Coordinates of C-alpha atoms in Angstrom, one line a residue:
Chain A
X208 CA 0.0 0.0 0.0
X209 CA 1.6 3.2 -1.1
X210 CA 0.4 6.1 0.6
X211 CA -1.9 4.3 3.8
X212 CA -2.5 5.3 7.6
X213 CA -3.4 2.3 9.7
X214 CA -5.6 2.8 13.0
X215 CA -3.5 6.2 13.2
X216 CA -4.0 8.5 16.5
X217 CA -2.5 11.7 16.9
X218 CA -2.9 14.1 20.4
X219 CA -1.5 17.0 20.7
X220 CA 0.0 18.1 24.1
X221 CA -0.6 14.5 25.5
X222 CA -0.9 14.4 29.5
X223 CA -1.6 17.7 30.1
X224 CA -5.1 19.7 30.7
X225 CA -4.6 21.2 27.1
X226 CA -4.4 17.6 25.7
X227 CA -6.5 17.1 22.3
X228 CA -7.3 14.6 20.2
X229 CA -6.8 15.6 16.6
X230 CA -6.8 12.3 14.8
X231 CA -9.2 9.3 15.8
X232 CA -8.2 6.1 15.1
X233 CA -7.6 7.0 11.0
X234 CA -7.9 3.9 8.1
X235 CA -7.5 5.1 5.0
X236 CA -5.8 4.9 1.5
X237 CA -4.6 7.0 -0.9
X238 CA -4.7 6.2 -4.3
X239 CA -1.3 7.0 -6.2
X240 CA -1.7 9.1 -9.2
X241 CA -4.7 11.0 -8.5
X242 CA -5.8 13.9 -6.9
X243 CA -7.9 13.8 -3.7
X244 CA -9.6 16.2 -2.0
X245 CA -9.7 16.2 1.8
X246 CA -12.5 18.4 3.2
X247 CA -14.8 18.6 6.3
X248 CA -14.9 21.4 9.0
X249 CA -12.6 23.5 10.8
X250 CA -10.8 21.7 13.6
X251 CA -11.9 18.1 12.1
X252 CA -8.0 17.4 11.5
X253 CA -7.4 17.8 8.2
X254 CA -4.2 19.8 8.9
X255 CA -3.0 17.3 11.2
X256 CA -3.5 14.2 8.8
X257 CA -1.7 15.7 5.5
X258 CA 1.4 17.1 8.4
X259 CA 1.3 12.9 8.3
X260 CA 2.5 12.6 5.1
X261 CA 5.8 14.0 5.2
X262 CA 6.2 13.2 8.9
X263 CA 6.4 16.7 10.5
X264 CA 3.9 14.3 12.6
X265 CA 4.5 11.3 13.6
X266 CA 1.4 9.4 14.8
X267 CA 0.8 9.3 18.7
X268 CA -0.5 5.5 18.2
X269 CA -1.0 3.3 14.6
X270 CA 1.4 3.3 11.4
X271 CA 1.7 5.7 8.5
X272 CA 2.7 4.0 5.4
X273 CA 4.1 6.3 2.4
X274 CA 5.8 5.6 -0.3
X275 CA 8.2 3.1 0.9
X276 CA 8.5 4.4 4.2
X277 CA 6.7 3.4 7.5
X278 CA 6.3 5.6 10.3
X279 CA 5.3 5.1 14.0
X280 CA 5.8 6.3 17.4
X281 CA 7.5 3.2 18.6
X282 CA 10.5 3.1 16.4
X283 CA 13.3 6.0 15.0
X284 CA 12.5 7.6 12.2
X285 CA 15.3 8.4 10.8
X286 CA 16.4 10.2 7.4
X287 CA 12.8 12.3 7.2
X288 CA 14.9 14.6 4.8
X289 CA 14.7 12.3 1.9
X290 CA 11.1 11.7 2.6
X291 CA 10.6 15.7 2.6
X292 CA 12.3 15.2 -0.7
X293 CA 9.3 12.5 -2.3
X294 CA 6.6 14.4 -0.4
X295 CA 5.4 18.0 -0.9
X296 CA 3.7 19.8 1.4
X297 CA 2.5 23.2 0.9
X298 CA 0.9 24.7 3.9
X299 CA -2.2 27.4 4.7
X300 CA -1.1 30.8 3.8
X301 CA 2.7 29.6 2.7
X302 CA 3.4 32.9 1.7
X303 CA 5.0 33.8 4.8
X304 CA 7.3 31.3 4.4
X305 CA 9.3 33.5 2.3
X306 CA 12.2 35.3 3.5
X307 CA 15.2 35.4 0.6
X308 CA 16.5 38.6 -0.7
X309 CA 14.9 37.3 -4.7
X310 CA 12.0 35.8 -5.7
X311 CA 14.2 33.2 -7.6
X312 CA 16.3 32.3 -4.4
X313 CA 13.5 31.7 -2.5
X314 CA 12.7 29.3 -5.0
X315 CA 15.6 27.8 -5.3
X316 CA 16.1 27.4 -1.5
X317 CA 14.2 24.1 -1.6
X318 CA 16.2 22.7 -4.0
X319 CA 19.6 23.4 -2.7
X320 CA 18.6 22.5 0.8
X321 CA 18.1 18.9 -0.8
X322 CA 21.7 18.9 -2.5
X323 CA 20.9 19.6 -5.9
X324 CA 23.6 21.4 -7.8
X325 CA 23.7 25.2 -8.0
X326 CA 22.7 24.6 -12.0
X327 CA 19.6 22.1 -11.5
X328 CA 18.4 23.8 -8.5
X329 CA 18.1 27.0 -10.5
X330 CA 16.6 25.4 -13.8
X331 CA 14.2 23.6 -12.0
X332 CA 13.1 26.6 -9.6
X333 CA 12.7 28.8 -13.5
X334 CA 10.5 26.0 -14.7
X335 CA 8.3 26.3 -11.4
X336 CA 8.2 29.7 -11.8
X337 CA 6.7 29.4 -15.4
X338 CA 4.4 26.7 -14.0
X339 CA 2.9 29.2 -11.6
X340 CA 2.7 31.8 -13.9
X341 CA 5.2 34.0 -13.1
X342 CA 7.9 35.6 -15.8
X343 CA 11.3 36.2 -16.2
X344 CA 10.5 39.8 -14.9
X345 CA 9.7 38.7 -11.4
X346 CA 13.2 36.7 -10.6
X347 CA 15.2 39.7 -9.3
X348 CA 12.7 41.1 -7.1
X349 CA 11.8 40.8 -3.5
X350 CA 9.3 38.1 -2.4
X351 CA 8.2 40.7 0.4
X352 CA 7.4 43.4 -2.0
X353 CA 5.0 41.8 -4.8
X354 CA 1.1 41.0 -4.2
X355 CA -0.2 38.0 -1.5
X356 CA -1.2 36.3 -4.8
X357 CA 1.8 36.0 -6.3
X358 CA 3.5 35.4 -3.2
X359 CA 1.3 32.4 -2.9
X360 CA 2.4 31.6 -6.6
X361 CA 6.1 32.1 -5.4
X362 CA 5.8 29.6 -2.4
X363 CA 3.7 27.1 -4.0
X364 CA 6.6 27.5 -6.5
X365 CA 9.2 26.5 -3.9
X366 CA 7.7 23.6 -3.2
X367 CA 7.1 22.5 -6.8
X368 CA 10.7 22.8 -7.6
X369 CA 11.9 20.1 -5.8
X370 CA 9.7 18.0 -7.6
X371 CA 8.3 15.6 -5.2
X372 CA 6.5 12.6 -6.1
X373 CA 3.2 13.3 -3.9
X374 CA 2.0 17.0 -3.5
X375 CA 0.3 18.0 -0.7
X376 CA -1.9 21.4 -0.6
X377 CA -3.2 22.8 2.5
X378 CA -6.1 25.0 1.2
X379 CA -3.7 26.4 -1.7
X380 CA -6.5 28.6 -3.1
X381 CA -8.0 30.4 0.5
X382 CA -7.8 34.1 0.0
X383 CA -7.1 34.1 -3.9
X384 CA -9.6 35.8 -6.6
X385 CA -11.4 33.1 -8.3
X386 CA -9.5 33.5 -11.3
X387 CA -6.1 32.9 -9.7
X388 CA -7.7 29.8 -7.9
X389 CA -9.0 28.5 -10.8
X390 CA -5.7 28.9 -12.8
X391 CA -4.1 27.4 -9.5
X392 CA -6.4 24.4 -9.8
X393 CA -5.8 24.0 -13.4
X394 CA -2.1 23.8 -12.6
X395 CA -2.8 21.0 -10.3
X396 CA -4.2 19.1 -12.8
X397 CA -2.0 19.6 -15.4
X398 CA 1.4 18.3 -12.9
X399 CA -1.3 15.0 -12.2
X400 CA -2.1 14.6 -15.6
X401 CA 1.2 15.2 -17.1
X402 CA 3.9 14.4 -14.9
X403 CA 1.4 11.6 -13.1
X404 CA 2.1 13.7 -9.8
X405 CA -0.1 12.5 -6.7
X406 CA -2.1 15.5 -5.7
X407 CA -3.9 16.1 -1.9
X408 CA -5.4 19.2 -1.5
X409 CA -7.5 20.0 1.8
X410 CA -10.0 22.7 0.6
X411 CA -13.6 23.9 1.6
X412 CA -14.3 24.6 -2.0
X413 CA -16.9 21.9 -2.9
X414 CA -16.7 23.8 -6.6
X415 CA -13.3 22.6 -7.0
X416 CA -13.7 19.1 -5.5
X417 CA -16.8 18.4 -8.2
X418 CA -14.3 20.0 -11.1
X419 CA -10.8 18.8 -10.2
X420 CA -10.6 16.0 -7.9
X421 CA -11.0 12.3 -8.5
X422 CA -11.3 11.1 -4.8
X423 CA -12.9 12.4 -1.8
X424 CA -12.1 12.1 1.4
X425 CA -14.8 13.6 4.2
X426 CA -13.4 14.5 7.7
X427 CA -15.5 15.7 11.0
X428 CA -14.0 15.5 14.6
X429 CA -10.9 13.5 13.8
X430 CA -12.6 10.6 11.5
X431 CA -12.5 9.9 8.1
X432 CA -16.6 9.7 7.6
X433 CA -16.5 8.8 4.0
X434 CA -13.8 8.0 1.1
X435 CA -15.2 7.9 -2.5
X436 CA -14.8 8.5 -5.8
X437 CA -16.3 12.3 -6.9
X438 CA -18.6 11.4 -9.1
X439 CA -20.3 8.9 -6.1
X440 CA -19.3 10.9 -3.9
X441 CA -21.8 13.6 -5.1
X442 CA -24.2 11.7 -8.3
X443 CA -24.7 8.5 -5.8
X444 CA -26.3 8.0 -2.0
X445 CA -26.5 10.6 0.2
X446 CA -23.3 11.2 1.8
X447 CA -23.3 14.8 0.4
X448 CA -26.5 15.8 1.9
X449 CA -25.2 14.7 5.3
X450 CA -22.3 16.5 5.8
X451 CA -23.9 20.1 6.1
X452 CA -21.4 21.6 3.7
X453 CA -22.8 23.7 0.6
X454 CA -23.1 22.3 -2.2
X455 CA -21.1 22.5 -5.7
X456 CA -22.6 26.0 -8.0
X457 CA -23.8 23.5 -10.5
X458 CA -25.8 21.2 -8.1
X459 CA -27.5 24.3 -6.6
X460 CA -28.9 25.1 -10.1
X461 CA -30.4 21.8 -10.8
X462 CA -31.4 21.9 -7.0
X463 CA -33.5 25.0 -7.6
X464 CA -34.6 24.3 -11.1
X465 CA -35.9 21.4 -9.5
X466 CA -37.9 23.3 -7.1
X467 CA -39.2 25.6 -10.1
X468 CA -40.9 22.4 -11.2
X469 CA -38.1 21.5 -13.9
X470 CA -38.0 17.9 -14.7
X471 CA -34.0 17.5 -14.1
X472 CA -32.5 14.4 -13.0
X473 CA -31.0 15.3 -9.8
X474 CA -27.9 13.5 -10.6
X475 CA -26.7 14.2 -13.9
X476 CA -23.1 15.3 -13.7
X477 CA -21.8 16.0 -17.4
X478 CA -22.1 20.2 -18.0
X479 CA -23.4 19.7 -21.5
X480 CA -26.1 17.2 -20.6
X481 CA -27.3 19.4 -17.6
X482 CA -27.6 22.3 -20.5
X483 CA -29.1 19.7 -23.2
X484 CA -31.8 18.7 -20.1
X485 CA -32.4 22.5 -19.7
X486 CA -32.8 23.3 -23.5
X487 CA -35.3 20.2 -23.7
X488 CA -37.1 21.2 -20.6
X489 CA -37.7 25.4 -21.9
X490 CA -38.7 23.9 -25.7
X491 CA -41.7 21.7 -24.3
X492 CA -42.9 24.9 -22.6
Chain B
X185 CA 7.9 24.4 22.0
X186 CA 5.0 23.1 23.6
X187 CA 6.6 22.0 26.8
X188 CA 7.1 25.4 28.3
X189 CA 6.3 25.3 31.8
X190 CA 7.6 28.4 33.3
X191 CA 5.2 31.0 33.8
X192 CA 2.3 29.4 32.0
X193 CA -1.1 30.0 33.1
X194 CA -3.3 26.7 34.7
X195 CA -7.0 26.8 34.3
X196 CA -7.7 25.0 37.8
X197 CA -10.2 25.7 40.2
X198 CA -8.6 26.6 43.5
X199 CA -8.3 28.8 46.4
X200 CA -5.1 30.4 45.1
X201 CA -6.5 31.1 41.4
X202 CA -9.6 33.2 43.0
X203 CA -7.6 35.7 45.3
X204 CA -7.0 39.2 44.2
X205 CA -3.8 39.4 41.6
X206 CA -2.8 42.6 43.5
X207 CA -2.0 41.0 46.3
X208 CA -0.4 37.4 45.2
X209 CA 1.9 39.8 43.1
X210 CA 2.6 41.9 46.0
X211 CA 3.0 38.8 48.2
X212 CA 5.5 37.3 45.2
X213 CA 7.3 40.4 45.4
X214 CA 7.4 39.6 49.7
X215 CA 8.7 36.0 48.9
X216 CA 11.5 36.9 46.9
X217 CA 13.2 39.5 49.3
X218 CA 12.9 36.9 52.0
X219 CA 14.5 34.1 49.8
X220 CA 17.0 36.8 49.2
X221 CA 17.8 37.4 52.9
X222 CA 20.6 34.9 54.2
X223 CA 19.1 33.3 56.7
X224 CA 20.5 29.9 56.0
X225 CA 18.8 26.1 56.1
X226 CA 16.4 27.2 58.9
X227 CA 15.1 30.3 56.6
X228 CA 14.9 28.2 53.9
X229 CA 13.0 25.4 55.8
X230 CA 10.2 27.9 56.5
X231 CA 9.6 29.8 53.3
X232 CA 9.9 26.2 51.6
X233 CA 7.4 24.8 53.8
X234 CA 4.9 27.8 53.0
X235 CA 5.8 27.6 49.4
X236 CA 4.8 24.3 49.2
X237 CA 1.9 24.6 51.1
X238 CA 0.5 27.4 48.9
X239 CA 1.5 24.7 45.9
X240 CA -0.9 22.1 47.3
X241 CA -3.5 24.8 47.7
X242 CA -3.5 26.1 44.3
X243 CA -3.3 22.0 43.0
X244 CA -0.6 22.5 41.0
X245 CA 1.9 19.6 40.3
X246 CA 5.5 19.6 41.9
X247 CA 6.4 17.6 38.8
X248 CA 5.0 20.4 36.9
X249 CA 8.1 22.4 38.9
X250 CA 10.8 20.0 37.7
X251 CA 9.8 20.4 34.8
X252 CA 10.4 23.8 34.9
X253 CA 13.6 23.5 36.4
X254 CA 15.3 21.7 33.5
X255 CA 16.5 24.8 31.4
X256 CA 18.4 25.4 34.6
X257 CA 19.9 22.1 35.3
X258 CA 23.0 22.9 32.6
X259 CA 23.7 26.0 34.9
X260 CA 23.5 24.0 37.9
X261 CA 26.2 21.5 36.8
X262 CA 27.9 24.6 36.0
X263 CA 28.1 26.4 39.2
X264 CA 29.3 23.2 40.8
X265 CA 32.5 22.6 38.5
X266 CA 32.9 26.6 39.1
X267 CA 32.2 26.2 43.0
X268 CA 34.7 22.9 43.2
X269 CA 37.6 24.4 42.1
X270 CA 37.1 27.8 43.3
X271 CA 35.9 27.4 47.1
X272 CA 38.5 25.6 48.8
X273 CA 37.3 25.9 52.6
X274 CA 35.4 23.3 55.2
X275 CA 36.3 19.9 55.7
X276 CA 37.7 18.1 52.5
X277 CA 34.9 16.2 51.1
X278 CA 36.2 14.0 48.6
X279 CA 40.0 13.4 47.9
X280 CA 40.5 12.2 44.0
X281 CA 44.5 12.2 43.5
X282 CA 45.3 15.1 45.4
X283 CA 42.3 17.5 43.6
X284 CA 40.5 17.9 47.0
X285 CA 36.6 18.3 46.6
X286 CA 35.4 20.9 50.1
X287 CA 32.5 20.7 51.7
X288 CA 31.6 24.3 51.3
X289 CA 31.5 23.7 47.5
X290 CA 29.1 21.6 47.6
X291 CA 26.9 23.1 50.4
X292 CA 27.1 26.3 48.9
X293 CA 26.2 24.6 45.4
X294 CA 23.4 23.0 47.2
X295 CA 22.2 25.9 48.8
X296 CA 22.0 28.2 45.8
X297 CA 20.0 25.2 44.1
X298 CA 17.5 25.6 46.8
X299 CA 17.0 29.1 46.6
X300 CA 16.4 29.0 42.7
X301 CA 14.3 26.0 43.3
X302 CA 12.4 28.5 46.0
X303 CA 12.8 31.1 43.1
X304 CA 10.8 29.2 40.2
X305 CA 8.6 27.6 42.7
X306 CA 6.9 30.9 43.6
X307 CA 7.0 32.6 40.6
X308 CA 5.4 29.5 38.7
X309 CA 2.7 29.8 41.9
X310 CA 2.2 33.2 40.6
X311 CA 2.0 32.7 37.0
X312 CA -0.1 29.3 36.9
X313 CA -2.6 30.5 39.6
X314 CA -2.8 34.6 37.5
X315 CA -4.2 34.9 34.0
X316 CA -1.8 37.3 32.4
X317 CA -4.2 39.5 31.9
X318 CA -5.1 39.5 35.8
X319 CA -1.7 40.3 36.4
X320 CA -1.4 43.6 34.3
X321 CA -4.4 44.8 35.7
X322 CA -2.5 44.3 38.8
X323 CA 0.4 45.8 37.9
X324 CA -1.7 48.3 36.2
X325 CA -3.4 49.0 39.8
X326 CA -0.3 48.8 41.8
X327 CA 1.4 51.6 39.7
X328 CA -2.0 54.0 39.5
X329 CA -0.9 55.9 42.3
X330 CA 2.7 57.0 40.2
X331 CA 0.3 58.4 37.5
X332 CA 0.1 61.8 39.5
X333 CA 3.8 62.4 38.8
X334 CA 3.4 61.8 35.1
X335 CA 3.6 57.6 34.6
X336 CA 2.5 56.1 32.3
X337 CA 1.0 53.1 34.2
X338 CA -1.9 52.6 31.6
X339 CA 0.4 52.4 28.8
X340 CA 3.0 50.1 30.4
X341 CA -0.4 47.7 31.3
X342 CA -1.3 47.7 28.0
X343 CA 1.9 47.1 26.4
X344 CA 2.4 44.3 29.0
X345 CA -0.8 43.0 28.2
X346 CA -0.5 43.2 24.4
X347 CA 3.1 41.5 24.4
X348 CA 2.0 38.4 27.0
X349 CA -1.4 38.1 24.7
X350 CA 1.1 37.2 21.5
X351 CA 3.4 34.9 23.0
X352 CA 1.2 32.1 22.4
X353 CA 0.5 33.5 18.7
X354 CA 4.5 34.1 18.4
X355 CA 5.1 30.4 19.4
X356 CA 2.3 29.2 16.9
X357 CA 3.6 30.9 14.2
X358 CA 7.2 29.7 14.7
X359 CA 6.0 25.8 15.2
X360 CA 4.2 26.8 11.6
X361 CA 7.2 28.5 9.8
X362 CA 9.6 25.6 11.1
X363 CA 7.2 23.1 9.7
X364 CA 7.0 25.0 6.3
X365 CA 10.5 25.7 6.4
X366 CA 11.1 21.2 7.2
X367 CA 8.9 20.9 4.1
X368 CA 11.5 22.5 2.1
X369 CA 14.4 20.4 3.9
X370 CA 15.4 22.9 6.3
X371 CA 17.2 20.6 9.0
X372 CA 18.0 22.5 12.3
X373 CA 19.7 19.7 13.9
X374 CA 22.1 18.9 11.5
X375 CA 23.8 20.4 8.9
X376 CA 27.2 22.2 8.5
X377 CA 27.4 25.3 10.5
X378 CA 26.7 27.6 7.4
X379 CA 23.2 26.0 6.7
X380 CA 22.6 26.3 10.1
X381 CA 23.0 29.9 9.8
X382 CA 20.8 29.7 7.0
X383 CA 18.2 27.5 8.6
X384 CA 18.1 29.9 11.4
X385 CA 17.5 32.7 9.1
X386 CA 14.7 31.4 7.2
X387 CA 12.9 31.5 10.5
X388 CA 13.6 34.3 11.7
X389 CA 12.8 36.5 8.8
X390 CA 9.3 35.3 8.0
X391 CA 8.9 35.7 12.0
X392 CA 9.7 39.2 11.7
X393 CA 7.8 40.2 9.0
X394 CA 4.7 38.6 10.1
X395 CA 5.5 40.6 13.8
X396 CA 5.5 43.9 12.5
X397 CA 2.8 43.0 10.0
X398 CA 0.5 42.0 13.1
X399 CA 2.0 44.9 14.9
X400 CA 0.9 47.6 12.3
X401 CA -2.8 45.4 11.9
X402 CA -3.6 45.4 15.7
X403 CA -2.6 49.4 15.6
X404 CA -5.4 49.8 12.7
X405 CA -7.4 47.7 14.6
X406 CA -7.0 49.9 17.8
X407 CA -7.2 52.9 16.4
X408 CA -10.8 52.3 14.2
X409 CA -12.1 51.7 17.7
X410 CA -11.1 55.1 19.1
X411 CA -8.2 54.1 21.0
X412 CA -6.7 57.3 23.4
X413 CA -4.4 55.9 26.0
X414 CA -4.5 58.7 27.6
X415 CA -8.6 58.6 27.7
X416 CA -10.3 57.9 31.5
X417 CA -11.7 54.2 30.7
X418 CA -14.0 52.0 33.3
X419 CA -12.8 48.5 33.6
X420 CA -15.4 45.5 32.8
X421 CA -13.6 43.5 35.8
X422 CA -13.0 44.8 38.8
X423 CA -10.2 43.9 41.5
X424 CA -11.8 43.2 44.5
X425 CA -9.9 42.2 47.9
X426 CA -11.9 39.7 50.4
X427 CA -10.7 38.0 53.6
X428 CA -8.1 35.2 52.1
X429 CA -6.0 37.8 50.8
X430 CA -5.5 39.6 54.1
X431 CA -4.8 36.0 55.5
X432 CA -2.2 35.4 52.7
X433 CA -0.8 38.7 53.2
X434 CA -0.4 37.9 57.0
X435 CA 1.1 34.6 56.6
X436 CA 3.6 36.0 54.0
X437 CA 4.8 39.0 56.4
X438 CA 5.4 36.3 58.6
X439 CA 7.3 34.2 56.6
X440 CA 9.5 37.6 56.2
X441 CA 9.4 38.6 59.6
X442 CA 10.6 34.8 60.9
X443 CA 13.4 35.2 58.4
X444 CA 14.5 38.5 59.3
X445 CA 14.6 37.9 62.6
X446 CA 16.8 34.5 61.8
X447 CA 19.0 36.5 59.8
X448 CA 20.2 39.1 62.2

């Protein structure tokens, strides 16, 4: 099992009154190659799991399997650097991560923290740059003096160009205009679809789940309540209804044409057959 | 990060957490110039006995005091190489080929401990039993009288205040940045002294820029709400004295006067 967490429990401050329990006896697996989304509300652990994943946490109790690593409480991990190297992890708000004199050494700090040579590290932080969306222009400046936009651009950037093998987003579009989040989600799928990256991103955007995501993976108090494909997920049982979150724009529409006494079935979940079934629907009138 | 002990508040629900601020403070302030005076085992004996007493009452864990103590154990070992080879009067204690360990060394070493231990006792009294913000209204209280000759006790409060309410947020946002800064194989532990340097630096920039960015935020924030230091303000929570602080405060002269008196 590639990317797994087995009865995993994680407490912060253990044995003292400000013990919590973030993480509840976790199973779950990741499927390798895709992009899931993690979502569910604040404080249900989210953060806490994906910290898993490139062991900044080490479970409090159970085993976290990635890649070919295994980590537990009961044993050393040692050598989390080359882990660091496989796994991604772009936190909430990275941009005050940032703290180089240029854009493109900020970058390139990743890189060279992982020994890569003076040359890669500097290609490869160029080609993250363009990834993101951000030109030649931008290299010589200071990270501190450009927009919180692109200075989510430039961290995500520094993450990207160490090229892990899994990528994990912690709400990588909170705060941006919804054109730079949807460019940003775009750019997500491109690195899965092209360079077969493993994506996680935690959002609260069910918009971007139904449009971007393959998996699903539906937190609440430290459990994993559900774990399904998107299309089930949201086109199959009831799952969706029960988690109190809103629902995706384009469910809403058929939800209220519904109510408007359109005859739409509730779960079609193509664009163009939604718009065929309107068209139909308005030409009988 | 998370393991500071020292001067953390306690949410418990004890006899020591409900007493006025003003007077624990003042009553800390007692303590210390007793555990000061020189007034050897004896002294000690007494203002340990009370110390401990006023632990039980305000149910805080003597482990919880170790704990504490364990920044200072490094010191400790410290003073006694430094006292070893420096005091050389008493009875010889130990005799290790010819270097000639004296009982004042260690005594003395031991009695210092003591006192510290005394030291972080009652401050950690003070600080687990006191929300912060009790204790600047304390001190805010304590120094009102000063403001006729011009001091600024109101502004020192709030500064005070304003400086112990970020801590916690300062410590959050360092655990985050190190985390971020891990992500992107930043390794404080090892390393060759130069990316140590480095390592170090990565933190402490993003720390600072996020400080003076909160800094200049809260002073928006502040001054939309019509903010005048200077201004004559009522307080939502009022200090109010009752018959266990007078009690404390008797006990605590005591403790004083008994150690004076041993002293002389």
């Amino acid at each position: 099992m590639p990317i797994a967490f087995e009865k995993v429990n994680y407490i912060y401050a253990p044995k003292t009154p400000f013990q919590y329990e973030a993480l509840k006896c976790i199973d779950l697996a990741i499927e390798l190659n895709k992009i899931t989304a993690i979502i569910g509300p604040t404080g249900s652990g989210k953060s806490t799991l994906v910290q898993h994943l490139n062991a900044l946490l080490v479970p409090t109790d159970g085993t976290v399997y990635i890649l070919d690593r295994e980590l537990s409480s009961n044993q050393k991990n040692k050598d989390l650097k080359s882990l660091r190297q496989r796994v991604g992890l772009v936190f909430q708000f990275p941009e005050y991560q940032l703290f180089e004199e240029t854009i493109l050494k900020d970058v390139m700090f990743g890189p060279l923290n992982f020994k890569m040579t003076e040359e890669d590290a500097r290609q490869k932080s160029m080609t993250a740059l363009t990834m993101v969306g951000l030109d030649e222009s931008f290299y010589e400046r200071s990270p501190l003096d450009i927009s919180g936009g692109q200075k989510r651009r430039v961290a995500i950037a520094g993450i990207l160009a160490i090229n892990p093998d899994v990528l994990v987003l912690d709400e990588p579009t909170a705060g941006l205009d919804p054109q730079g989040a949807k460019s940003m989600m775009e750019l997500f799928v491109e690195l899965n679809r092209k360079y077969k990256k493993t994506i996680l991103i935690v959002t609260h955007d069910m918009d971007h789940v139904l449009n971007y995501c393959d998996n699903v993976v539906v937190m609440k108090k430290g459990e994993v309540i559900t774990h399904q494909q998107v299309n089930d997920f949201f086109f199959k049982g009831d799952t969706v209804k029960e988690i109190e979150m809103a629902l995706p724009q384009r469910l809403r529409v058929v939800e209220s044409l519904r109510e408007k006494g359109f005859k739409l079935d509730s779960k079609i979940s193509n664009l163009k057959d939604l718009a065929n079934a309107i068209k139909k629907e308005i030409s009988h009138e | 990060m998370n393991n500071i002990a020292l001067g953390r508040y306690l949410p418990l629900d004890s006899i020591v957490h409900k007493m006025d601020p003003r007077y624990k403070l003042v009553a800390m302030l007692v303590l210390m110039v007793a555990i000061f005076f020189p007034s050897g085992y004896i002294g000690y004996a007494i203002i340990g006995s009370f110390v401990l007493f006023s632990l039980l009452l305000a149910k805080l864990n003597i482990k919880m005091i170790l704990r504490a103590m364990k920044p200072m154990l490094f010191m400790l070992v410290f003073l006694t190489f430094v006292n070893t080879l420096v005091l050389r009067t008493g009875y010889v204690l130990i005799d290790l080929f010819g270097f000639k360990v004296y009982s004042d060394a260690i005594f003395q070493t031991l009695y210092i401990t003591i006192r510290l231990l005394l030291m972080i006792m009652v401050t950690t009294i003070l600080t687990a039993s006191t929300k912060p913000l009790d204790l600047t209204l304390a001190i805010e209280d304590l120094f009102s009288p000063l403001k006729r000759f011009g001091f600024p006790a109101h502004e020192i409060a709030m500064m005070i205040s304003i400086a112990l309410r970020f801590i916690p947020t300062l410590i959050d946002e360092t655990n985050r940045i190190m985390k971020a800064q891990a992500s992107r194989g930043v390794d404080l532990k090892e390393g060759t002294f130069k990316e140590k340097i480095m390592a170090i630096l990565s933190l402490i920039v993003p720390l600072f820029v996020s400080s003076f960015q909160r800094a200049e935020e809260l002073a928006d924030a502040m001054e939309a709400r019509g903010y005048i230091p200077s201004a004559k303000r009522t307080r939502y929570k009022q200090l109010k004295h009752t018959m266990k602080d007078w009690v404390m405060m008797f006990c605590v002269i005591c403790v004083l006067g008994s150690v004076i008196w041993i002293s002389l």
